[in-house]
mmCIF file of C-alpha atoms in Angstrom:
data_model
loop_
_atom_site.group_PDB
_atom_site.id
_atom_site.type_symbol
_atom_site.label_atom_id
_atom_site.label_comp_id
_atom_site.label_asym_id
_atom_site.label_seq_id
_atom_site.Cartn_x
_atom_site.Cartn_y
_atom_site.Cartn_z
ATOM 1 C CA MET A 1351 147.896 99.715 70.318
ATOM 2 C CA ASN A 1352 145.181 100.499 67.839
ATOM 3 C CA GLU A 1353 143.438 103.854 67.781
ATOM 4 C CA LYS A 1354 140.127 102.569 69.202
ATOM 5 C CA ALA A 1355 141.777 100.910 72.212
ATOM 6 C CA LEU A 1356 143.857 104.035 72.842
ATOM 7 C CA ALA A 1357 140.726 106.247 72.772
ATOM 8 C CA LEU A 1358 138.978 103.846 75.133
ATOM 9 C CA ALA A 1359 141.937 103.888 77.557
ATOM 10 C CA MET A 1360 142.022 107.702 77.473
ATOM 11 C CA ARG A 1361 138.270 107.865 78.134
ATOM 12 C CA HIS A 1362 138.679 105.398 81.002
ATOM 13 C CA GLY A 1363 141.442 107.531 82.531
ATOM 14 C CA ALA A 1364 139.369 110.713 82.159
ATOM 15 C CA LEU A 1365 136.383 109.065 83.835
ATOM 16 C CA LYS A 1366 138.534 107.814 86.724
ATOM 17 C CA ALA A 1367 139.905 111.347 87.224
ATOM 18 C CA ARG A 1368 136.361 112.752 87.174
ATOM 19 C CA ILE A 1369 135.222 110.170 89.733
ATOM 20 C CA ASP A 1370 138.155 111.007 92.015
ATOM 21 C CA GLU A 1371 137.307 114.716 91.840
ATOM 22 C CA GLN A 1372 133.635 114.017 92.603
ATOM 23 C CA ARG A 1373 134.598 111.914 95.612
ATOM 24 C CA ARG A 1374 136.847 114.696 96.883
ATOM 25 C CA LEU A 1375 134.054 117.265 96.516
ATOM 26 C CA LEU A 1376 131.563 114.950 98.186
ATOM 27 C CA GLY A 1377 133.943 114.534 101.105
ATOM 28 C CA GLN A 1378 134.146 118.312 101.472
ATOM 29 C CA HIS A 1379 130.372 118.700 101.384
ATOM 30 C CA VAL A 1380 129.749 115.940 103.910
ATOM 31 C CA ALA A 1381 132.345 117.138 106.443
ATOM 32 C CA PRO A 1382 129.951 119.541 108.265
ATOM 33 C CA LEU A 1383 127.476 116.714 108.795
ATOM 34 C CA GLU A 1384 130.108 114.506 110.357
ATOM 35 C CA SER A 1385 130.037 116.234 113.757
ATOM 36 C CA ALA A 1386 126.237 116.167 113.918
ATOM 37 C CA LEU A 1387 126.170 112.497 113.020
ATOM 38 C CA ALA A 1388 128.870 111.786 115.612
ATOM 39 C CA ARG A 1389 126.672 113.371 118.299
ATOM 40 C CA GLY A 1390 123.753 111.234 117.194
ATOM 41 C CA ASP A 1391 125.918 108.115 117.342
ATOM 42 C CA ALA A 1392 127.049 109.040 120.857
ATOM 43 C CA ALA A 1393 123.425 109.487 121.944
ATOM 44 C CA LEU A 1394 122.506 106.097 120.514
ATOM 45 C CA GLN A 1395 125.433 104.506 122.335
ATOM 46 C CA GLY A 1396 124.182 106.083 125.563
ATOM 47 C CA ILE A 1397 120.709 104.671 124.984
ATOM 48 C CA ASP A 1398 122.202 101.241 124.275
ATOM 49 C CA TRP A 1399 124.188 101.475 127.503
ATOM 50 C CA LEU A 1400 121.029 102.329 129.454
ATOM 51 C CA LYS A 1401 119.232 99.364 127.879
ATOM 52 C CA GLN A 1402 122.058 97.086 128.992
ATOM 53 C CA HIS A 1403 122.169 98.575 132.518
ATOM 54 C CA PRO A 1404 118.581 99.044 133.706
ATOM 55 C CA ALA A 1405 119.760 99.068 137.329
ATOM 56 C CA ALA A 1406 121.330 102.482 136.689
ATOM 57 C CA ILE A 1407 117.919 103.875 135.738
ATOM 58 C CA VAL A 1408 116.295 102.309 138.788
ATOM 59 C CA ALA A 1409 118.993 103.743 141.062
ATOM 60 C CA ALA A 1410 118.645 107.226 139.560
ATOM 61 C CA VAL A 1411 114.850 107.183 139.883
ATOM 62 C CA ALA A 1412 115.071 105.897 143.462
ATOM 63 C CA ALA A 1413 117.536 108.633 144.349
ATOM 64 C CA VAL A 1414 115.249 111.332 142.917
ATOM 65 C CA VAL A 1415 112.234 109.889 144.734
ATOM 66 C CA VAL A 1416 114.118 109.865 148.046
ATOM 67 C CA VAL A 1417 115.695 113.307 147.657
ATOM 68 C CA ARG A 1418 112.808 115.187 145.992
ATOM 69 C CA PRO A 1419 109.562 113.198 146.181
ATOM 70 C CA LYS A 1420 107.311 116.113 145.127
ATOM 71 C CA ALA A 1421 109.371 116.791 142.020
ATOM 72 C CA ALA A 1422 109.454 113.084 141.197
ATOM 73 C CA TRP A 1423 105.662 112.870 141.501
ATOM 74 C CA ARG A 1424 105.230 115.971 139.323
ATOM 75 C CA TRP A 1425 107.494 114.538 136.602
ATOM 76 C CA ALA A 1426 105.749 111.167 136.833
ATOM 77 C CA LYS A 1427 102.396 112.861 136.177
ATOM 78 C CA ARG A 1428 103.837 114.787 133.228
ATOM 79 C CA GLY A 1429 105.359 111.628 131.815
ATOM 80 C CA PHE A 1430 102.073 109.784 132.173
ATOM 81 C CA PHE A 1431 100.161 112.503 130.299
ATOM 82 C CA VAL A 1432 102.783 112.654 127.545
ATOM 83 C CA TRP A 1433 102.664 108.879 127.204
ATOM 84 C CA ARG A 1434 98.840 108.873 127.054
ATOM 85 C CA GLY A 1435 98.881 111.666 124.473
ATOM 86 C CA TRP A 1436 101.350 109.740 122.353
ATOM 87 C CA GLN A 1437 99.184 106.629 122.599
ATOM 88 C CA ALA A 1438 96.124 108.587 121.445
ATOM 89 C CA ILE A 1439 97.979 110.145 118.509
ATOM 90 C CA ARG A 1440 99.458 106.806 117.477
ATOM 91 C CA ASN A 1441 96.081 105.087 117.648
ATOM 92 C CA LYS A 1442 94.478 107.810 115.501
ATOM 93 C CA LEU A 1443 97.275 107.576 112.953
ATOM 94 C CA LEU A 1444 97.010 103.789 112.814
ATOM 95 C CA ALA A 1445 93.219 103.950 112.471
ATOM 96 C CA SER A 1446 93.408 106.460 109.594
ATOM 97 C CA SER A 1447 95.876 104.401 107.550
#
């Protein structure tokens, strides 16, 4: 093997070793985020499940209304005001852009 090809092969091997070390370090740095991302994935799966089973939401709301109607009314009012506030903020942001 000529000297140029040998130098190129050695450089290639050194670069592969460097890449492997960088991947290992990246894996160590990302490990703490893995549990947080797993929780987020679980929450998204729960939301997807609720979207696929709207009857569960209806049953839960009906149960709360039957068991604690005053609390349900109070939370409904809060939800309405939060929703209206969000609508106002969104409209202002859309109008300014």
